[in-house]
């Protein structure tokens, strides 16, 4: 018989990967980062809808400072933050969701390039409109099936993906209304051309990036790990059905009987996305202990293989702490009340955290922030 209450440690499991993943260290933060993101449309899309690919640290990312006035210290490269098997599913899923198969089938059967392109653009607009419905179909069962005592946590994990989809739909609706009514006006040709030249490329790259990231991440960045596979399935199927019932059955094929190639082009992508989603759900359960009701009892995600901070770097940081440099470092607190100092040093691509404890232990020792949050729980500003 399944337990009706959450097993011991279930609440703490939501503070560890894959439910909660520490953000990658940013090379630039603050207003400067936002300014660059607004100027570069793919960066703005990545900030809102998640990464284009698994986060990997380069050698430049793994070089930090050993202390105040100390030379740079080369650190070991970190292991990939995401599951590589799951990561390999996301690119094919994005391409299938974008309609690559439908485009190829339509190109070879119809022999017309404009038709598949127009169909892809129409499906993109419909997909943005069906986003909140897909997220609701994915998130509602997760909250309902969650064990008592954890439903609030699961609801918070589903809140950001749902709000992102809802806001995206609102902006898409406003843009469509503007585009429809905009053709009723005849603006000055020079002004219209200037706006097209200035904002046209930016909007094109941003729109393309958003479509790819939505099909890849399904609004699931920063949310429950099951939101991505569960939302991607209704997202593509609702889009395909809406395209048939609202577009093709009304305008393109009124009263006609679609051919087998039409059905293949319409449903090949959703069928492929469904297969990748099922595989991801199985991998999350077997490799990370993620169940529909919550973390599986007795199962914990495998710890990331992060090498220990070199002894030389620890001694440099110890000397900095002894001479009072740590007073200028940001301080954080873990779930046990232990204070951690965010040092200027990096190791394995992450910022090294220094714990204020009498004796270092396996849980409290100088370590990258991701490792500290995995062993000691989420760190909060002091």
PDB file of N, CA and C in Angstrom, residues 129-208:
ATOM      1  N   UNK A 129      -0.472  30.341 -28.316  1.00  0.00           N
ATOM      2  CA  UNK A 129      -1.801  30.534 -27.736  1.00  0.00           C
ATOM      3  C   UNK A 129      -2.222  29.355 -26.868  1.00  0.00           C
ATOM      4  N   UNK A 130      -1.753  28.147 -27.180  1.00  0.00           N
ATOM      5  CA  UNK A 130      -2.149  26.966 -26.412  1.00  0.00           C
ATOM      6  C   UNK A 130      -1.213  26.683 -25.243  1.00  0.00           C
ATOM      7  N   UNK A 131      -0.189  27.512 -25.047  1.00  0.00           N
ATOM      8  CA  UNK A 131       0.773  27.273 -23.975  1.00  0.00           C
ATOM      9  C   UNK A 131       0.152  27.150 -22.595  1.00  0.00           C
ATOM     10  N   UNK A 132      -0.678  28.126 -22.156  1.00  0.00           N
ATOM     11  CA  UNK A 132      -1.254  28.004 -20.805  1.00  0.00           C
ATOM     12  C   UNK A 132      -2.114  26.753 -20.626  1.00  0.00           C
ATOM     13  N   UNK A 133      -2.850  26.355 -21.670  1.00  0.00           N
ATOM     14  CA  UNK A 133      -3.673  25.149 -21.555  1.00  0.00           C
ATOM     15  C   UNK A 133      -2.786  23.926 -21.361  1.00  0.00           C
ATOM     16  N   UNK A 134      -1.693  23.845 -22.132  1.00  0.00           N
ATOM     17  CA  UNK A 134      -0.774  22.716 -21.987  1.00  0.00           C
ATOM     18  C   UNK A 134      -0.140  22.698 -20.604  1.00  0.00           C
ATOM     19  N   UNK A 135       0.241  23.877 -20.092  1.00  0.00           N
ATOM     20  CA  UNK A 135       0.832  23.920 -18.753  1.00  0.00           C
ATOM     21  C   UNK A 135      -0.187  23.547 -17.688  1.00  0.00           C
ATOM     22  N   UNK A 136      -1.432  23.957 -17.869  1.00  0.00           N
ATOM     23  CA  UNK A 136      -2.465  23.591 -16.900  1.00  0.00           C
ATOM     24  C   UNK A 136      -2.693  22.088 -16.895  1.00  0.00           C
ATOM     25  N   UNK A 137      -2.712  21.471 -18.085  1.00  0.00           N
ATOM     26  CA  UNK A 137      -2.885  20.020 -18.164  1.00  0.00           C
ATOM     27  C   UNK A 137      -1.704  19.269 -17.562  1.00  0.00           C
ATOM     28  N   UNK A 138      -0.513  19.885 -17.583  1.00  0.00           N
ATOM     29  CA  UNK A 138       0.664  19.230 -17.025  1.00  0.00           C
ATOM     30  C   UNK A 138       0.798  19.466 -15.525  1.00  0.00           C
ATOM     31  N   UNK A 139       0.497  20.673 -15.067  1.00  0.00           N
ATOM     32  CA  UNK A 139       0.744  21.033 -13.672  1.00  0.00           C
ATOM     33  C   UNK A 139      -0.373  20.566 -12.736  1.00  0.00           C
ATOM     34  N   UNK A 140      -1.617  20.611 -13.210  1.00  0.00           N
ATOM     35  CA  UNK A 140      -2.728  20.231 -12.334  1.00  0.00           C
ATOM     36  C   UNK A 140      -2.593  18.793 -11.815  1.00  0.00           C
ATOM     37  N   UNK A 141      -2.267  17.795 -12.665  1.00  0.00           N
ATOM     38  CA  UNK A 141      -2.090  16.438 -12.122  1.00  0.00           C
ATOM     39  C   UNK A 141      -0.918  16.332 -11.147  1.00  0.00           C
ATOM     40  N   UNK A 142       0.165  17.071 -11.387  1.00  0.00           N
ATOM     41  CA  UNK A 142       1.304  17.004 -10.470  1.00  0.00           C
ATOM     42  C   UNK A 142       0.926  17.513  -9.087  1.00  0.00           C
ATOM     43  N   UNK A 143       0.166  18.612  -9.039  1.00  0.00           N
ATOM     44  CA  UNK A 143      -0.259  19.144  -7.741  1.00  0.00           C
ATOM     45  C   UNK A 143      -1.268  18.216  -7.081  1.00  0.00           C
ATOM     46  N   UNK A 144      -2.186  17.672  -7.874  1.00  0.00           N
ATOM     47  CA  UNK A 144      -3.219  16.798  -7.305  1.00  0.00           C
ATOM     48  C   UNK A 144      -2.634  15.480  -6.788  1.00  0.00           C
ATOM     49  N   UNK A 145      -1.628  14.945  -7.490  1.00  0.00           N
ATOM     50  CA  UNK A 145      -1.051  13.660  -7.107  1.00  0.00           C
ATOM     51  C   UNK A 145       0.042  13.781  -6.055  1.00  0.00           C
ATOM     52  N   UNK A 146       0.498  14.995  -5.759  1.00  0.00           N
ATOM     53  CA  UNK A 146       1.565  15.170  -4.778  1.00  0.00           C
ATOM     54  C   UNK A 146       1.125  14.677  -3.409  1.00  0.00           C
ATOM     55  N   UNK A 147       2.071  14.154  -2.663  1.00  0.00           N
ATOM     56  CA  UNK A 147       1.765  13.649  -1.332  1.00  0.00           C
ATOM     57  C   UNK A 147       1.325  14.786  -0.414  1.00  0.00           C
ATOM     58  N   UNK A 148       0.428  14.486   0.520  1.00  0.00           N
ATOM     59  CA  UNK A 148       0.012  15.528   1.467  1.00  0.00           C
ATOM     60  C   UNK A 148       1.212  16.126   2.201  1.00  0.00           C
ATOM     61  N   UNK A 149       1.185  17.421   2.340  1.00  0.00           N
ATOM     62  CA  UNK A 149       2.292  18.119   2.968  1.00  0.00           C
ATOM     63  C   UNK A 149       3.294  18.672   1.988  1.00  0.00           C
ATOM     64  N   UNK A 150       3.218  18.240   0.721  1.00  0.00           N
ATOM     65  CA  UNK A 150       4.156  18.730  -0.294  1.00  0.00           C
ATOM     66  C   UNK A 150       3.444  19.422  -1.453  1.00  0.00           C
ATOM     67  N   UNK A 151       2.116  19.498  -1.404  1.00  0.00           N
ATOM     68  CA  UNK A 151       1.398  20.083  -2.532  1.00  0.00           C
ATOM     69  C   UNK A 151       1.733  21.562  -2.707  1.00  0.00           C
ATOM     70  N   UNK A 152       1.932  22.275  -1.604  1.00  0.00           N
ATOM     71  CA  UNK A 152       2.316  23.681  -1.715  1.00  0.00           C
ATOM     72  C   UNK A 152       3.656  23.846  -2.412  1.00  0.00           C
ATOM     73  N   UNK A 153       4.609  22.973  -2.085  1.00  0.00           N
ATOM     74  CA  UNK A 153       5.925  23.028  -2.734  1.00  0.00           C
ATOM     75  C   UNK A 153       5.818  22.727  -4.218  1.00  0.00           C
ATOM     76  N   UNK A 154       5.032  21.699  -4.570  1.00  0.00           N
ATOM     77  CA  UNK A 154       4.857  21.346  -5.979  1.00  0.00           C
ATOM     78  C   UNK A 154       4.158  22.477  -6.727  1.00  0.00           C
ATOM     79  N   UNK A 155       3.160  23.107  -6.091  1.00  0.00           N
ATOM     80  CA  UNK A 155       2.463  24.219  -6.739  1.00  0.00           C
ATOM     81  C   UNK A 155       3.413  25.377  -7.008  1.00  0.00           C
ATOM     82  N   UNK A 156       4.320  25.644  -6.062  1.00  0.00           N
ATOM     83  CA  UNK A 156       5.300  26.718  -6.297  1.00  0.00           C
ATOM     84  C   UNK A 156       6.254  26.357  -7.426  1.00  0.00           C
ATOM     85  N   UNK A 157       6.611  25.076  -7.541  1.00  0.00           N
ATOM     86  CA  UNK A 157       7.492  24.657  -8.627  1.00  0.00           C
ATOM     87  C   UNK A 157       6.794  24.761  -9.988  1.00  0.00           C
ATOM     88  N   UNK A 158       5.468  24.683  -9.992  1.00  0.00           N
ATOM     89  CA  UNK A 158       4.722  24.788 -11.248  1.00  0.00           C
ATOM     90  C   UNK A 158       4.294  26.219 -11.561  1.00  0.00           C
ATOM     91  N   UNK A 159       4.448  27.128 -10.596  1.00  0.00           N
ATOM     92  CA  UNK A 159       3.920  28.483 -10.779  1.00  0.00           C
ATOM     93  C   UNK A 159       4.671  29.236 -11.866  1.00  0.00           C
ATOM     94  N   UNK A 160       6.009  29.187 -11.847  1.00  0.00           N
ATOM     95  CA  UNK A 160       6.761  29.977 -12.825  1.00  0.00           C
ATOM     96  C   UNK A 160       6.512  29.511 -14.257  1.00  0.00           C
ATOM     97  N   UNK A 161       6.566  28.193 -14.556  1.00  0.00           N
ATOM     98  CA  UNK A 161       6.261  27.792 -15.944  1.00  0.00           C
ATOM     99  C   UNK A 161       4.882  28.240 -16.406  1.00  0.00           C
ATOM    100  N   UNK A 162       3.878  28.117 -15.519  1.00  0.00           N
ATOM    101  CA  UNK A 162       2.527  28.507 -15.925  1.00  0.00           C
ATOM    102  C   UNK A 162       2.435  30.011 -16.169  1.00  0.00           C
ATOM    103  N   UNK A 163       3.032  30.811 -15.294  1.00  0.00           N
ATOM    104  CA  UNK A 163       2.991  32.266 -15.478  1.00  0.00           C
ATOM    105  C   UNK A 163       3.756  32.674 -16.732  1.00  0.00           C
ATOM    106  N   UNK A 164       4.875  32.013 -17.008  1.00  0.00           N
ATOM    107  CA  UNK A 164       5.627  32.320 -18.223  1.00  0.00           C
ATOM    108  C   UNK A 164       4.797  32.045 -19.465  1.00  0.00           C
ATOM    109  N   UNK A 165       4.098  30.907 -19.471  1.00  0.00           N
ATOM    110  CA  UNK A 165       3.240  30.583 -20.617  1.00  0.00           C
ATOM    111  C   UNK A 165       2.085  31.577 -20.739  1.00  0.00           C
ATOM    112  N   UNK A 166       1.503  31.968 -19.605  1.00  0.00           N
ATOM    113  CA  UNK A 166       0.370  32.893 -19.636  1.00  0.00           C
ATOM    114  C   UNK A 166       0.790  34.266 -20.152  1.00  0.00           C
ATOM    115  N   UNK A 167       1.913  34.775 -19.659  1.00  0.00           N
ATOM    116  CA  UNK A 167       2.393  36.082 -20.121  1.00  0.00           C
ATOM    117  C   UNK A 167       2.778  36.035 -21.590  1.00  0.00           C
ATOM    118  N   UNK A 168       3.380  34.914 -22.019  1.00  0.00           N
ATOM    119  CA  UNK A 168       3.732  34.762 -23.431  1.00  0.00           C
ATOM    120  C   UNK A 168       2.495  34.814 -24.312  1.00  0.00           C
ATOM    121  N   UNK A 169       1.432  34.147 -23.875  1.00  0.00           N
ATOM    122  CA  UNK A 169       0.192  34.158 -24.650  1.00  0.00           C
ATOM    123  C   UNK A 169      -0.406  35.556 -24.726  1.00  0.00           C
ATOM    124  N   UNK A 170      -0.361  36.288 -23.625  1.00  0.00           N
ATOM    125  CA  UNK A 170      -0.895  37.652 -23.625  1.00  0.00           C
ATOM    126  C   UNK A 170      -0.126  38.546 -24.596  1.00  0.00           C
ATOM    127  N   UNK A 171       1.189  38.470 -24.563  1.00  0.00           N
ATOM    128  CA  UNK A 171       1.989  39.279 -25.481  1.00  0.00           C
ATOM    129  C   UNK A 171       1.760  38.852 -26.926  1.00  0.00           C
ATOM    130  N   UNK A 172       1.616  37.535 -27.144  1.00  0.00           N
ATOM    131  CA  UNK A 172       1.354  37.052 -28.503  1.00  0.00           C
ATOM    132  C   UNK A 172       0.015  37.576 -29.001  1.00  0.00           C
ATOM    133  N   UNK A 173      -1.006  37.554 -28.122  1.00  0.00           N
ATOM    134  CA  UNK A 173      -2.310  38.070 -28.522  1.00  0.00           C
ATOM    135  C   UNK A 173      -2.266  39.553 -28.849  1.00  0.00           C
ATOM    136  N   UNK A 174      -1.555  40.333 -28.044  1.00  0.00           N
ATOM    137  CA  UNK A 174      -1.428  41.763 -28.328  1.00  0.00           C
ATOM    138  C   UNK A 174      -0.703  42.008 -29.647  1.00  0.00           C
ATOM    139  N   UNK A 175       0.325  41.199 -29.903  1.00  0.00           N
ATOM    140  CA  UNK A 175       1.075  41.367 -31.149  1.00  0.00           C
ATOM    141  C   UNK A 175       0.207  41.028 -32.358  1.00  0.00           C
ATOM    142  N   UNK A 176      -0.592  39.954 -32.246  1.00  0.00           N
ATOM    143  CA  UNK A 176      -1.470  39.578 -33.362  1.00  0.00           C
ATOM    144  C   UNK A 176      -2.519  40.657 -33.607  1.00  0.00           C
ATOM    145  N   UNK A 177      -3.097  41.201 -32.540  1.00  0.00           N
ATOM    146  CA  UNK A 177      -4.074  42.273 -32.701  1.00  0.00           C
ATOM    147  C   UNK A 177      -3.449  43.492 -33.364  1.00  0.00           C
ATOM    148  N   UNK A 178      -2.234  43.820 -32.935  1.00  0.00           N
ATOM    149  CA  UNK A 178      -1.540  44.964 -33.545  1.00  0.00           C
ATOM    150  C   UNK A 178      -1.266  44.697 -35.022  1.00  0.00           C
ATOM    151  N   UNK A 179      -0.840  43.461 -35.334  1.00  0.00           N
ATOM    152  CA  UNK A 179      -0.527  43.134 -36.728  1.00  0.00           C
ATOM    153  C   UNK A 179      -1.779  43.175 -37.604  1.00  0.00           C
ATOM    154  N   UNK A 180      -2.906  42.698 -37.050  1.00  0.00           N
ATOM    155  CA  UNK A 180      -4.140  42.688 -37.846  1.00  0.00           C
ATOM    156  C   UNK A 180      -4.636  44.097 -38.108  1.00  0.00           C
ATOM    157  N   UNK A 181      -4.676  44.910 -37.073  1.00  0.00           N
ATOM    158  CA  UNK A 181      -5.189  46.265 -37.231  1.00  0.00           C
ATOM    159  C   UNK A 181      -4.154  47.189 -37.860  1.00  0.00           C
ATOM    160  N   UNK A 182      -2.883  46.787 -37.802  1.00  0.00           N
ATOM    161  CA  UNK A 182      -1.851  47.637 -38.384  1.00  0.00           C
ATOM    162  C   UNK A 182      -1.965  47.753 -39.888  1.00  0.00           C
ATOM    163  N   UNK A 183      -2.529  46.717 -40.535  1.00  0.00           N
ATOM    164  CA  UNK A 183      -2.659  46.767 -41.991  1.00  0.00           C
ATOM    165  C   UNK A 183      -3.763  47.722 -42.440  1.00  0.00           C
ATOM    166  N   UNK A 184      -4.578  48.197 -41.511  1.00  0.00           N
ATOM    167  CA  UNK A 184      -5.620  49.153 -41.881  1.00  0.00           C
ATOM    168  C   UNK A 184      -5.083  50.557 -42.061  1.00  0.00           C
ATOM    169  N   UNK A 185      -3.838  50.764 -41.611  1.00  0.00           N
ATOM    170  CA  UNK A 185      -3.254  52.088 -41.694  1.00  0.00           C
ATOM    171  C   UNK A 185      -2.233  52.127 -42.823  1.00  0.00           C
ATOM    172  N   UNK A 186      -1.918  53.306 -43.237  1.00  0.00           N
ATOM    173  CA  UNK A 186      -0.914  53.508 -44.287  1.00  0.00           C
ATOM    174  C   UNK A 186       0.131  54.480 -43.768  1.00  0.00           C
ATOM    175  N   UNK A 187       1.074  53.984 -42.986  1.00  0.00           N
ATOM    176  CA  UNK A 187       2.084  54.881 -42.435  1.00  0.00           C
ATOM    177  C   UNK A 187       3.023  55.372 -43.520  1.00  0.00           C
ATOM    178  N   UNK A 188       3.761  56.388 -43.162  1.00  0.00           N
ATOM    179  CA  UNK A 188       4.736  56.936 -44.098  1.00  0.00           C
ATOM    180  C   UNK A 188       5.728  55.836 -44.485  1.00  0.00           C
ATOM    181  N   UNK A 189       5.985  55.718 -45.755  1.00  0.00           N
ATOM    182  CA  UNK A 189       6.803  54.610 -46.239  1.00  0.00           C
ATOM    183  C   UNK A 189       8.220  54.649 -45.688  1.00  0.00           C
ATOM    184  N   UNK A 190       8.811  55.841 -45.570  1.00  0.00           N
ATOM    185  CA  UNK A 190      10.175  55.946 -45.052  1.00  0.00           C
ATOM    186  C   UNK A 190      10.233  55.538 -43.578  1.00  0.00           C
ATOM    187  N   UNK A 191       9.243  55.993 -42.811  1.00  0.00           N
ATOM    188  CA  UNK A 191       9.209  55.619 -41.389  1.00  0.00           C
ATOM    189  C   UNK A 191       9.004  54.121 -41.224  1.00  0.00           C
ATOM    190  N   UNK A 192       8.092  53.563 -41.990  1.00  0.00           N
ATOM    191  CA  UNK A 192       7.836  52.123 -41.917  1.00  0.00           C
ATOM    192  C   UNK A 192       9.066  51.316 -42.315  1.00  0.00           C
ATOM    193  N   UNK A 193       9.770  51.770 -43.330  1.00  0.00           N
ATOM    194  CA  UNK A 193      10.982  51.071 -43.756  1.00  0.00           C
ATOM    195  C   UNK A 193      12.061  51.149 -42.683  1.00  0.00           C
ATOM    196  N   UNK A 194      12.177  52.329 -42.033  1.00  0.00           N
ATOM    197  CA  UNK A 194      13.180  52.477 -40.978  1.00  0.00           C
ATOM    198  C   UNK A 194      12.872  51.539 -39.811  1.00  0.00           C
ATOM    199  N   UNK A 195      11.608  51.489 -39.401  1.00  0.00           N
ATOM    200  CA  UNK A 195      11.239  50.590 -38.311  1.00  0.00           C
ATOM    201  C   UNK A 195      11.473  49.133 -38.693  1.00  0.00           C
ATOM    202  N   UNK A 196      11.188  48.807 -39.943  1.00  0.00           N
ATOM    203  CA  UNK A 196      11.389  47.434 -40.401  1.00  0.00           C
ATOM    204  C   UNK A 196      12.862  47.057 -40.386  1.00  0.00           C
ATOM    205  N   UNK A 197      13.717  47.992 -40.813  1.00  0.00           N
ATOM    206  CA  UNK A 197      15.155  47.713 -40.845  1.00  0.00           C
ATOM    207  C   UNK A 197      15.732  47.609 -39.439  1.00  0.00           C
ATOM    208  N   UNK A 198      15.246  48.456 -38.529  1.00  0.00           N
ATOM    209  CA  UNK A 198      15.807  48.493 -37.181  1.00  0.00           C
ATOM    210  C   UNK A 198      15.290  47.328 -36.335  1.00  0.00           C
ATOM    211  N   UNK A 199      13.977  47.125 -36.319  1.00  0.00           N
ATOM    212  CA  UNK A 199      13.393  46.142 -35.420  1.00  0.00           C
ATOM    213  C   UNK A 199      13.088  44.801 -36.092  1.00  0.00           C
ATOM    214  N   UNK A 200      13.053  44.774 -37.406  1.00  0.00           N
ATOM    215  CA  UNK A 200      12.736  43.527 -38.090  1.00  0.00           C
ATOM    216  C   UNK A 200      13.689  42.397 -37.770  1.00  0.00           C
ATOM    217  N   UNK A 201      15.014  42.582 -37.939  1.00  0.00           N
ATOM    218  CA  UNK A 201      15.949  41.495 -37.616  1.00  0.00           C
ATOM    219  C   UNK A 201      15.879  41.085 -36.144  1.00  0.00           C
ATOM    220  N   UNK A 202      15.749  42.069 -35.234  1.00  0.00           N
ATOM    221  CA  UNK A 202      15.692  41.743 -33.807  1.00  0.00           C
ATOM    222  C   UNK A 202      14.479  40.879 -33.504  1.00  0.00           C
ATOM    223  N   UNK A 203      13.304  41.265 -34.012  1.00  0.00           N
ATOM    224  CA  UNK A 203      12.093  40.503 -33.762  1.00  0.00           C
ATOM    225  C   UNK A 203      12.154  39.115 -34.394  1.00  0.00           C
ATOM    226  N   UNK A 204      12.764  39.036 -35.572  1.00  0.00           N
ATOM    227  CA  UNK A 204      12.871  37.741 -36.245  1.00  0.00           C
ATOM    228  C   UNK A 204      13.721  36.769 -35.436  1.00  0.00           C
ATOM    229  N   UNK A 205      14.885  37.233 -34.973  1.00  0.00           N
ATOM    230  CA  UNK A 205      15.761  36.362 -34.179  1.00  0.00           C
ATOM    231  C   UNK A 205      15.111  36.024 -32.844  1.00  0.00           C
ATOM    232  N   UNK A 206      14.464  37.006 -32.212  1.00  0.00           N
ATOM    233  CA  UNK A 206      13.837  36.755 -30.918  1.00  0.00           C
ATOM    234  C   UNK A 206      12.689  35.755 -31.058  1.00  0.00           C
ATOM    235  N   UNK A 207      11.857  35.940 -32.060  1.00  0.00           N
ATOM    236  CA  UNK A 207      10.720  35.040 -32.269  1.00  0.00           C
ATOM    237  C   UNK A 207      11.198  33.622 -32.566  1.00  0.00           C
ATOM    238  N   UNK A 208      12.213  33.493 -33.414  1.00  0.00           N
ATOM    239  CA  UNK A 208      12.752  32.166 -33.708  1.00  0.00           C
ATOM    240  C   UNK A 208      13.364  31.505 -32.487  1.00  0.00           C
TER     241      UNK A 208
END
